[in-house]
mmCIF file of C-alpha atoms in Angstrom:
data_model
loop_
_atom_site.group_PDB
_atom_site.id
_atom_site.type_symbol
_atom_site.label_atom_id
_atom_site.label_comp_id
_atom_site.label_asym_id
_atom_site.label_seq_id
_atom_site.Cartn_x
_atom_site.Cartn_y
_atom_site.Cartn_z
ATOM 1 C CA LEU M 1 12.255 1.498 -11.018
ATOM 2 C CA LEU M 2 12.433 5.231 -10.438
ATOM 3 C CA TYR M 3 9.949 7.844 -9.234
ATOM 4 C CA GLU M 4 10.595 11.576 -9.532
ATOM 5 C CA ARG M 5 7.519 12.759 -7.623
ATOM 6 C CA HIS M 6 5.130 11.345 -5.030
ATOM 7 C CA GLY M 7 1.759 9.982 -6.138
ATOM 8 C CA GLU M 8 -0.053 6.792 -7.083
ATOM 9 C CA PRO M 9 2.640 4.142 -7.708
ATOM 10 C CA ALA M 10 1.379 2.872 -11.088
ATOM 11 C CA ALA M 11 1.354 6.487 -12.361
ATOM 12 C CA VAL M 12 4.680 7.795 -11.009
ATOM 13 C CA VAL M 13 7.007 4.755 -11.062
ATOM 14 C CA GLN M 14 8.938 4.296 -14.332
ATOM 15 C CA LEU M 15 11.418 1.755 -15.632
ATOM 16 C CA LYS M 16 14.594 3.675 -16.568
ATOM 17 C CA ASP M 17 18.079 2.746 -17.758
ATOM 18 C CA LEU M 18 20.778 4.339 -15.618
ATOM 19 C CA GLU M 19 24.555 3.991 -15.651
ATOM 20 C CA VAL M 20 26.061 1.979 -12.798
ATOM 21 C CA PRO M 21 28.281 4.328 -10.734
ATOM 22 C CA LYS M 22 32.045 3.761 -10.522
ATOM 23 C CA LEU M 23 33.125 1.425 -7.700
ATOM 24 C CA GLY M 24 34.778 3.293 -4.799
ATOM 25 C CA ASP M 25 37.227 1.735 -2.321
ATOM 26 C CA CYS M 26 34.508 1.067 0.283
ATOM 27 C CA ASP M 27 31.769 0.168 -2.218
ATOM 28 C CA VAL M 28 30.125 -3.083 -3.235
ATOM 29 C CA HIS M 29 28.678 -3.726 -6.709
ATOM 30 C CA ILE M 30 25.695 -6.075 -6.488
ATOM 31 C CA LYS M 31 23.323 -7.751 -8.900
ATOM 32 C CA MET M 32 19.818 -7.771 -7.387
ATOM 33 C CA LEU M 33 18.079 -11.159 -7.528
ATOM 34 C CA ALA M 34 14.595 -10.516 -6.100
ATOM 35 C CA ALA M 35 12.789 -7.724 -4.229
ATOM 36 C CA PRO M 36 9.276 -7.648 -2.746
ATOM 37 C CA ILE M 37 6.684 -4.865 -2.831
ATOM 38 C CA ASN M 38 5.771 -4.043 0.779
ATOM 39 C CA PRO M 39 3.020 -1.695 2.071
ATOM 40 C CA ALA M 40 5.724 0.696 3.360
ATOM 41 C CA ASP M 41 7.196 0.912 -0.180
ATOM 42 C CA ILE M 42 3.786 1.967 -1.524
ATOM 43 C CA ASN M 43 3.423 4.578 1.255
ATOM 44 C CA MET M 44 6.912 5.959 0.512
ATOM 45 C CA ILE M 45 6.008 6.420 -3.170
ATOM 46 C CA GLN M 46 2.699 8.061 -2.157
ATOM 47 C CA GLY M 47 4.672 10.384 0.151
ATOM 48 C CA THR M 48 2.754 9.345 3.294
ATOM 49 C CA TYR M 49 5.469 7.322 5.092
ATOM 50 C CA PRO M 50 7.475 8.854 8.011
ATOM 51 C CA LEU M 51 10.705 8.050 6.153
ATOM 52 C CA LEU M 52 11.000 9.368 2.596
ATOM 53 C CA SER M 53 13.951 8.987 0.208
ATOM 54 C CA PRO M 54 15.196 12.164 -1.526
ATOM 55 C CA LEU M 55 13.707 12.430 -5.041
ATOM 56 C CA PRO M 56 14.321 11.082 -7.616
ATOM 57 C CA ALA M 57 14.310 7.751 -5.772
ATOM 58 C CA VAL M 58 14.466 4.056 -6.612
ATOM 59 C CA GLY M 59 11.621 2.108 -4.985
ATOM 60 C CA GLY M 60 11.985 -0.845 -2.633
ATOM 61 C CA SER M 61 13.456 -1.286 0.854
ATOM 62 C CA GLU M 62 13.899 -5.040 0.877
ATOM 63 C CA GLY M 63 15.420 -7.699 -1.349
ATOM 64 C CA VAL M 64 18.453 -9.901 -1.897
ATOM 65 C CA GLY M 65 21.419 -9.380 -4.209
ATOM 66 C CA GLU M 66 24.622 -11.171 -5.150
ATOM 67 C CA VAL M 67 28.010 -9.448 -4.858
ATOM 68 C CA LEU M 68 29.695 -8.973 -8.254
ATOM 69 C CA GLU M 69 32.702 -6.908 -7.172
ATOM 70 C CA VAL M 70 34.046 -5.176 -4.050
ATOM 71 C CA GLY M 71 36.206 -2.084 -3.534
ATOM 72 C CA ARG M 72 39.758 -2.654 -2.283
ATOM 73 C CA ARG M 73 38.967 -1.611 1.319
ATOM 74 C CA VAL M 74 35.917 -3.873 1.664
ATOM 75 C CA THR M 75 36.712 -6.648 4.140
ATOM 76 C CA ALA M 76 33.484 -8.377 5.149
ATOM 77 C CA LEU M 77 32.134 -9.207 1.669
ATOM 78 C CA LYS M 78 33.476 -10.984 -1.406
ATOM 79 C CA ARG M 79 32.284 -11.878 -4.900
ATOM 80 C CA GLY M 80 29.414 -14.407 -4.826
ATOM 81 C CA ASP M 81 28.156 -13.471 -1.329
ATOM 82 C CA TRP M 82 24.451 -12.776 -0.858
ATOM 83 C CA VAL M 83 23.458 -9.478 0.763
ATOM 84 C CA ILE M 84 20.303 -7.768 1.995
ATOM 85 C CA PRO M 85 19.767 -4.080 2.975
ATOM 86 C CA ALA M 86 20.988 -3.141 6.456
ATOM 87 C CA ASP M 87 18.357 -0.373 6.582
ATOM 88 C CA ALA M 88 15.164 0.883 4.932
ATOM 89 C CA GLY M 89 15.091 3.034 1.783
ATOM 90 C CA LEU M 90 17.963 1.331 -0.065
ATOM 91 C CA GLY M 91 16.126 1.264 -3.422
ATOM 92 C CA THR M 92 16.087 -2.451 -4.207
ATOM 93 C CA TRP M 93 13.862 -2.398 -7.312
ATOM 94 C CA ARG M 94 16.795 -2.380 -9.723
ATOM 95 C CA THR M 95 18.897 -4.915 -11.612
ATOM 96 C CA GLU M 96 22.270 -3.672 -10.294
ATOM 97 C CA GLY M 97 23.566 -1.169 -7.775
ATOM 98 C CA VAL M 98 26.694 0.140 -6.073
ATOM 99 C CA PHE M 99 26.357 0.638 -2.312
ATOM 100 C CA ARG M 100 28.668 1.372 0.610
ATOM 101 C CA GLU M 101 29.647 -1.774 2.503
ATOM 102 C CA GLU M 102 27.898 -0.687 5.731
ATOM 103 C CA MET M 103 24.555 -0.429 3.884
ATOM 104 C CA LEU M 104 24.529 -4.210 3.324
ATOM 105 C CA LEU M 105 24.223 -7.296 5.528
ATOM 106 C CA LYS M 106 25.628 -10.649 4.450
ATOM 107 C CA VAL M 107 23.157 -13.553 4.524
ATOM 108 C CA PRO M 108 23.796 -17.249 3.850
ATOM 109 C CA SER M 109 23.335 -18.257 0.213
ATOM 110 C CA ASP M 110 22.059 -21.722 1.184
ATOM 111 C CA ILE M 111 18.560 -20.447 2.029
ATOM 112 C CA PRO M 112 15.828 -20.115 -0.641
ATOM 113 C CA VAL M 113 16.065 -16.870 -2.630
ATOM 114 C CA LEU M 114 12.481 -15.822 -1.734
ATOM 115 C CA CYS M 115 13.233 -16.307 1.989
ATOM 116 C CA ALA M 116 16.335 -14.112 1.668
ATOM 117 C CA ALA M 117 14.435 -11.480 -0.372
ATOM 118 C CA THR M 118 11.732 -11.185 2.318
ATOM 119 C CA LEU M 119 13.983 -11.534 5.384
ATOM 120 C CA SER M 120 14.838 -8.011 6.483
ATOM 121 C CA VAL M 121 11.387 -6.527 7.226
ATOM 122 C CA ASN M 122 8.545 -8.914 8.162
ATOM 123 C CA PRO M 123 10.395 -11.813 9.870
ATOM 124 C CA CYS M 124 12.566 -9.298 11.789
ATOM 125 C CA THR M 125 9.455 -7.407 12.928
ATOM 126 C CA ALA M 126 7.796 -10.698 13.984
ATOM 127 C CA PHE M 127 10.947 -11.794 15.834
ATOM 128 C CA ARG M 128 11.241 -8.516 17.752
ATOM 129 C CA VAL M 129 7.577 -8.116 18.734
ATOM 130 C CA LEU M 130 7.582 -11.678 20.098
ATOM 131 C CA ALA M 131 10.871 -11.207 21.983
ATOM 132 C CA ASP M 132 10.982 -7.621 23.254
ATOM 133 C CA PHE M 133 7.721 -6.854 25.067
ATOM 134 C CA GLU M 134 6.701 -9.877 27.163
ATOM 135 C CA SER M 135 8.802 -12.843 28.296
ATOM 136 C CA LEU M 136 6.806 -15.645 26.736
ATOM 137 C CA ALA M 137 7.375 -19.281 27.644
ATOM 138 C CA PRO M 138 6.270 -22.472 25.863
ATOM 139 C CA GLY M 139 2.525 -22.924 26.385
ATOM 140 C CA ASP M 140 1.834 -19.154 26.536
ATOM 141 C CA SER M 141 -0.365 -17.609 23.852
ATOM 142 C CA VAL M 142 -0.373 -14.575 21.554
ATOM 143 C CA ILE M 143 -3.339 -13.014 19.721
ATOM 144 C CA GLN M 144 -2.835 -11.064 16.481
ATOM 145 C CA ASN M 145 -4.929 -9.405 13.784
ATOM 146 C CA ALA M 146 -3.949 -9.269 10.076
ATOM 147 C CA ALA M 147 -2.659 -12.800 10.651
ATOM 148 C CA ASN M 148 -2.371 -13.413 6.903
ATOM 149 C CA SER M 149 0.048 -10.477 6.438
ATOM 150 C CA GLY M 150 3.773 -11.096 5.954
ATOM 151 C CA VAL M 151 4.448 -10.337 9.636
ATOM 152 C CA GLY M 152 1.425 -12.415 10.694
ATOM 153 C CA GLN M 153 2.648 -15.485 8.805
ATOM 154 C CA ALA M 154 6.135 -15.091 10.332
ATOM 155 C CA VAL M 155 4.670 -14.670 13.864
ATOM 156 C CA ILE M 156 2.757 -17.962 13.478
ATOM 157 C CA GLN M 157 5.893 -19.854 12.454
ATOM 158 C CA ILE M 158 8.349 -18.299 14.934
ATOM 159 C CA ALA M 159 5.847 -18.760 17.785
ATOM 160 C CA ARG M 160 5.225 -22.378 16.767
ATOM 161 C CA ALA M 161 8.981 -23.097 16.794
ATOM 162 C CA SER M 162 9.132 -21.708 20.384
ATOM 163 C CA GLY M 163 6.084 -23.650 21.631
ATOM 164 C CA ILE M 164 3.913 -20.503 21.856
ATOM 165 C CA LYS M 165 0.247 -20.796 20.830
ATOM 166 C CA THR M 166 -1.273 -18.299 18.371
ATOM 167 C CA ILE M 167 -4.831 -17.006 17.998
ATOM 168 C CA ASN M 168 -4.992 -15.491 14.536
ATOM 169 C CA VAL M 169 -7.613 -12.989 13.444
ATOM 170 C CA VAL M 170 -8.392 -12.368 9.749
ATOM 171 C CA ARG M 171 -11.102 -10.452 7.902
ATOM 172 C CA ASP M 172 -13.985 -12.481 6.545
ATOM 173 C CA ARG M 173 -13.640 -13.012 2.778
ATOM 174 C CA PRO M 174 -14.968 -15.179 -0.070
ATOM 175 C CA ASN M 175 -12.152 -17.773 0.092
ATOM 176 C CA LEU M 176 -11.906 -17.861 3.899
ATOM 177 C CA ARG M 177 -11.655 -21.661 4.170
ATOM 178 C CA ALA M 178 -8.557 -21.780 1.908
ATOM 179 C CA LEU M 179 -6.892 -19.014 3.965
ATOM 180 C CA VAL M 180 -7.686 -20.769 7.269
ATOM 181 C CA GLU M 181 -6.199 -24.005 5.929
ATOM 182 C CA ARG M 182 -3.052 -22.213 4.775
ATOM 183 C CA LEU M 183 -2.485 -20.534 8.149
ATOM 184 C CA MET M 184 -3.183 -23.795 10.015
ATOM 185 C CA ALA M 185 -0.602 -25.509 7.775
ATOM 186 C CA LEU M 186 1.942 -22.865 8.864
ATOM 187 C CA GLY M 187 1.290 -23.822 12.497
ATOM 188 C CA ALA M 188 -1.575 -21.556 13.614
ATOM 189 C CA ASP M 189 -3.486 -22.939 16.627
ATOM 190 C CA HIS M 190 -6.699 -20.978 15.999
ATOM 191 C CA VAL M 191 -7.811 -18.877 13.023
ATOM 192 C CA ILE M 192 -10.919 -16.752 13.543
ATOM 193 C CA THR M 193 -12.623 -13.798 11.858
ATOM 194 C CA GLU M 194 -12.953 -10.283 13.304
ATOM 195 C CA GLU M 195 -16.689 -10.991 13.923
ATOM 196 C CA MET M 196 -15.874 -14.090 15.971
ATOM 197 C CA LEU M 197 -13.863 -11.944 18.432
ATOM 198 C CA ARG M 198 -17.167 -10.532 19.762
ATOM 199 C CA LYS M 199 -18.911 -13.886 20.190
ATOM 200 C CA PRO M 200 -19.303 -15.862 23.437
ATOM 201 C CA GLU M 201 -17.712 -18.901 21.707
ATOM 202 C CA MET M 202 -14.334 -17.197 22.212
ATOM 203 C CA LYS M 203 -14.487 -18.657 25.756
ATOM 204 C CA ASP M 204 -14.127 -22.134 24.251
ATOM 205 C CA ILE M 205 -10.696 -21.261 22.868
ATOM 206 C CA PHE M 206 -9.470 -20.393 26.359
ATOM 207 C CA LYS M 207 -10.452 -23.818 27.727
ATOM 208 C CA SER M 208 -7.427 -25.307 25.981
ATOM 209 C CA ILE M 209 -4.937 -22.407 25.997
ATOM 210 C CA PRO M 210 -4.306 -19.510 28.416
ATOM 211 C CA ARG M 211 -5.486 -15.998 27.644
ATOM 212 C CA PRO M 212 -2.752 -14.103 25.785
ATOM 213 C CA ARG M 213 -0.290 -11.817 27.562
ATOM 214 C CA LEU M 214 0.654 -10.295 24.197
ATOM 215 C CA ALA M 215 -1.585 -8.870 21.448
ATOM 216 C CA LEU M 216 -0.123 -7.767 18.103
ATOM 217 C CA ASN M 217 -2.022 -5.080 16.217
ATOM 218 C CA CYS M 218 -1.502 -4.140 12.587
ATOM 219 C CA VAL M 219 -5.020 -2.847 11.900
ATOM 220 C CA GLY M 220 -6.241 -0.225 14.390
ATOM 221 C CA GLY M 221 -9.832 0.918 14.881
ATOM 222 C CA LYS M 222 -12.455 -1.480 16.203
ATOM 223 C CA SER M 223 -10.194 -4.485 15.718
ATOM 224 C CA THR M 224 -7.857 -3.293 18.490
ATOM 225 C CA THR M 225 -10.700 -2.795 20.966
ATOM 226 C CA GLU M 226 -11.782 -6.388 20.329
ATOM 227 C CA LEU M 227 -8.243 -7.773 20.674
ATOM 228 C CA LEU M 228 -7.801 -6.000 24.024
ATOM 229 C CA ARG M 229 -10.954 -7.636 25.369
ATOM 230 C CA HIS M 230 -9.147 -10.996 25.366
ATOM 231 C CA LEU M 231 -5.804 -9.840 26.775
ATOM 232 C CA GLN M 232 -4.766 -10.941 30.279
ATOM 233 C CA PRO M 233 -4.613 -8.241 32.996
ATOM 234 C CA LYS M 234 -1.243 -6.415 32.807
ATOM 235 C CA GLY M 235 -0.838 -7.758 29.263
ATOM 236 C CA THR M 236 0.734 -5.755 26.423
ATOM 237 C CA MET M 237 -0.638 -4.765 23.043
ATOM 238 C CA VAL M 238 2.024 -3.840 20.470
ATOM 239 C CA THR M 239 0.924 -1.823 17.436
ATOM 240 C CA TYR M 240 3.201 -2.106 14.395
ATOM 241 C CA GLY M 241 0.777 -1.086 11.617
ATOM 242 C CA GLY M 242 -2.522 0.690 10.984
ATOM 243 C CA MET M 243 -4.174 -0.844 7.936
ATOM 244 C CA ALA M 244 -7.661 0.429 8.856
ATOM 245 C CA LYS M 245 -6.243 4.004 9.005
ATOM 246 C CA GLN M 246 -8.262 4.492 12.215
ATOM 247 C CA PRO M 247 -6.996 5.309 15.709
ATOM 248 C CA VAL M 248 -6.392 2.643 18.347
ATOM 249 C CA MET M 249 -9.471 2.757 20.588
ATOM 250 C CA VAL M 250 -9.152 1.595 24.178
ATOM 251 C CA PRO M 251 -11.878 1.506 26.832
ATOM 252 C CA VAL M 252 -10.889 3.355 30.027
ATOM 253 C CA SER M 253 -11.745 0.190 31.995
ATOM 254 C CA ALA M 254 -8.949 -1.722 30.217
ATOM 255 C CA PHE M 255 -6.450 0.773 31.652
ATOM 256 C CA ILE M 256 -7.905 1.132 35.145
ATOM 257 C CA PHE M 257 -9.131 -2.356 36.011
ATOM 258 C CA ARG M 258 -6.824 -4.476 33.861
ATOM 259 C CA ASP M 259 -3.743 -2.230 33.659
ATOM 260 C CA VAL M 260 -3.005 -3.181 30.051
ATOM 261 C CA ARG M 261 0.048 -1.667 28.381
ATOM 262 C CA LEU M 262 0.023 -0.167 24.898
ATOM 263 C CA ARG M 263 3.310 -0.038 23.013
ATOM 264 C CA GLY M 264 4.404 0.734 19.461
ATOM 265 C CA PHE M 265 7.059 -0.864 17.277
ATOM 266 C CA TRP M 266 8.803 0.242 14.069
ATOM 267 C CA MET M 267 11.573 -1.964 12.673
ATOM 268 C CA THR M 268 13.345 1.024 11.079
ATOM 269 C CA GLN M 269 13.642 2.675 14.507
ATOM 270 C CA TRP M 270 14.888 -0.552 16.100
ATOM 271 C CA ARG M 271 17.653 -0.733 13.475
ATOM 272 C CA LYS M 272 18.617 2.910 14.169
ATOM 273 C CA ASP M 273 18.715 2.245 17.926
ATOM 274 C CA HIS M 274 20.882 -0.858 17.413
ATOM 275 C CA ALA M 275 23.175 0.503 14.681
ATOM 276 C CA GLN M 276 26.202 0.122 17.009
ATOM 277 C CA ASP M 277 24.992 -3.183 18.472
ATOM 278 C CA GLN M 278 25.941 -5.598 15.714
ATOM 279 C CA GLU M 279 25.625 -8.571 18.093
ATOM 280 C CA SER M 280 21.873 -8.056 18.477
ATOM 281 C CA VAL M 281 21.425 -7.740 14.712
ATOM 282 C CA ALA M 282 23.608 -10.783 13.958
ATOM 283 C CA GLY M 283 21.878 -12.825 16.689
ATOM 284 C CA MET M 284 18.461 -12.092 15.225
ATOM 285 C CA MET M 285 19.574 -12.863 11.653
ATOM 286 C CA ASP M 286 21.238 -16.121 12.725
ATOM 287 C CA ALA M 287 18.137 -17.228 14.636
ATOM 288 C CA LEU M 288 15.899 -16.507 11.615
ATOM 289 C CA CYS M 289 18.241 -18.229 9.129
ATOM 290 C CA GLN M 290 18.404 -21.304 11.416
ATOM 291 C CA LEU M 291 14.585 -21.486 11.405
ATOM 292 C CA ILE M 292 14.578 -21.174 7.597
ATOM 293 C CA ARG M 293 17.168 -23.963 7.249
ATOM 294 C CA LYS M 294 15.123 -26.239 9.520
ATOM 295 C CA GLY M 295 12.014 -25.567 7.421
ATOM 296 C CA GLN M 296 10.309 -23.856 10.386
ATOM 297 C CA LEU M 297 10.128 -20.446 8.671
ATOM 298 C CA THR M 298 9.149 -20.112 5.027
ATOM 299 C CA ALA M 299 8.732 -17.099 2.745
ATOM 300 C CA PRO M 300 5.203 -15.639 2.813
ATOM 301 C CA ALA M 301 2.839 -16.656 0.022
ATOM 302 C CA CYS M 302 4.433 -14.982 -3.019
ATOM 303 C CA THR M 303 3.654 -14.145 -6.635
ATOM 304 C CA GLU M 304 6.830 -13.834 -8.702
ATOM 305 C CA VAL M 305 6.690 -11.079 -11.318
ATOM 306 C CA PRO M 306 9.301 -10.182 -13.975
ATOM 307 C CA LEU M 307 10.599 -6.614 -13.613
ATOM 308 C CA GLN M 308 8.981 -5.388 -16.857
ATOM 309 C CA ASP M 309 5.532 -6.310 -15.444
ATOM 310 C CA TYR M 310 6.082 -3.989 -12.471
ATOM 311 C CA ARG M 311 2.864 -1.977 -13.057
ATOM 312 C CA ALA M 312 0.674 -5.062 -12.708
ATOM 313 C CA ALA M 313 2.636 -6.022 -9.571
ATOM 314 C CA LEU M 314 2.174 -2.555 -8.019
ATOM 315 C CA GLU M 315 -1.578 -2.637 -8.709
ATOM 316 C CA ALA M 316 -1.936 -6.204 -7.392
ATOM 317 C CA SER M 317 -0.104 -5.312 -4.165
ATOM 318 C CA MET M 318 -2.678 -2.576 -3.420
ATOM 319 C CA LYS M 319 -5.808 -4.713 -3.834
ATOM 320 C CA PRO M 320 -7.773 -5.633 -0.695
ATOM 321 C CA PHE M 321 -7.691 -9.229 0.627
ATOM 322 C CA VAL M 322 -4.449 -10.040 -1.170
ATOM 323 C CA SER M 323 -2.618 -12.718 0.806
ATOM 324 C CA SER M 324 0.202 -13.063 -1.718
ATOM 325 C CA LYS M 325 3.236 -10.774 -1.687
ATOM 326 C CA GLN M 326 4.357 -9.493 -5.108
ATOM 327 C CA ILE M 327 8.063 -10.250 -5.667
ATOM 328 C CA LEU M 328 9.947 -8.579 -8.514
ATOM 329 C CA LEU M 329 12.430 -10.928 -10.170
ATOM 330 C CA LEU M 330 15.433 -8.871 -11.213
#
C-alpha cells in the first residue's frame, strides 16, 4: 500500500504491484502475515507525524512476517523464522519485502499471529511507561486515560500480572457497559468515565487502593488536569499521546504544593537511544512474549481485514470511539 503524497489516507493510499528487489548478502526476504493500522501510521500519511518516510512510501510501522530467504551473510535469521520491525517506518502494509537484517527482530512463532503483529508498538510502550518512571511495587496503583486504546489495554494486563492496580478512564459512549465489561475482563480494577474524575465519589476508590504515583496520559487537555488531581504528591505523569490535540494543562498548585513531575515518552526515541543496548530490547521482548504465552497479555480487540479492503480499514481506524484495531491480513 503506497502513498506518493501526504493527505487523507483513503484518498492518497493506493494498492500497487511492485517488483521484489534482489536479495543482497545482508538482506532478508520476508512474507508479511499481518499488520495493524495505528494512529501514528495515519499521522505519517497525513504528514503531521514527527517522523516521516521519504516519498513514495509504503504505509505501516508494525506487523509480523515470515522469513522466506536470507542473504549469505545473514546469521541471526533463517527460513521460517517470524520477524517484526526493529524500528518505526518500515512499511509493513505489503505482501512481501526485502529488508536489511538489522531492520528486523526475531520473535517466537509459538505466539498468536495477532499478538506478534501488534507487539512492537503498544505493548512495548505500556511496558516502558510502567517500568521507567516510578518504581512500582505490588499493591501500588496507576491511573490512565484512553484506557481502551491499544496501549491502555496492554497497561491493564501488564500491571495486573505485576500485582499493580489500575484506574482506567474512558470517554462516555453509547455502549459504555460493554466496554467496561471488556476492560474488567482484561484485569482492570476500576473503569470510570472522564466525568466521574470530577465527582466526590472518586474518594471511594481510594478507600481500597492507594492514590496513584503514576498517571499515564494519551489525551491532553482537560483530561490531564483531572488525572493530576488524583496523583500522589511527588508523583509522575507521563504523556505518550495527545488525542484531544490540546495542550497539557497543569495548575500551578500541583507543581508548588504537590511537586508533581511531568514527563514525555516516545517509543521511537527509546529505540533510538537503546539501538546499541540489545540486552534491554531483548529483555523487554522476552518479558512480553512470556506474558503472551501465559495468557496474561492478549492482542487488543482486533478487526481482521483482507488487504484489498484497505480503504474501509483506513476509514474505520479514524472513526471516534473505535475500540477495535484494524489489522490487514497480508
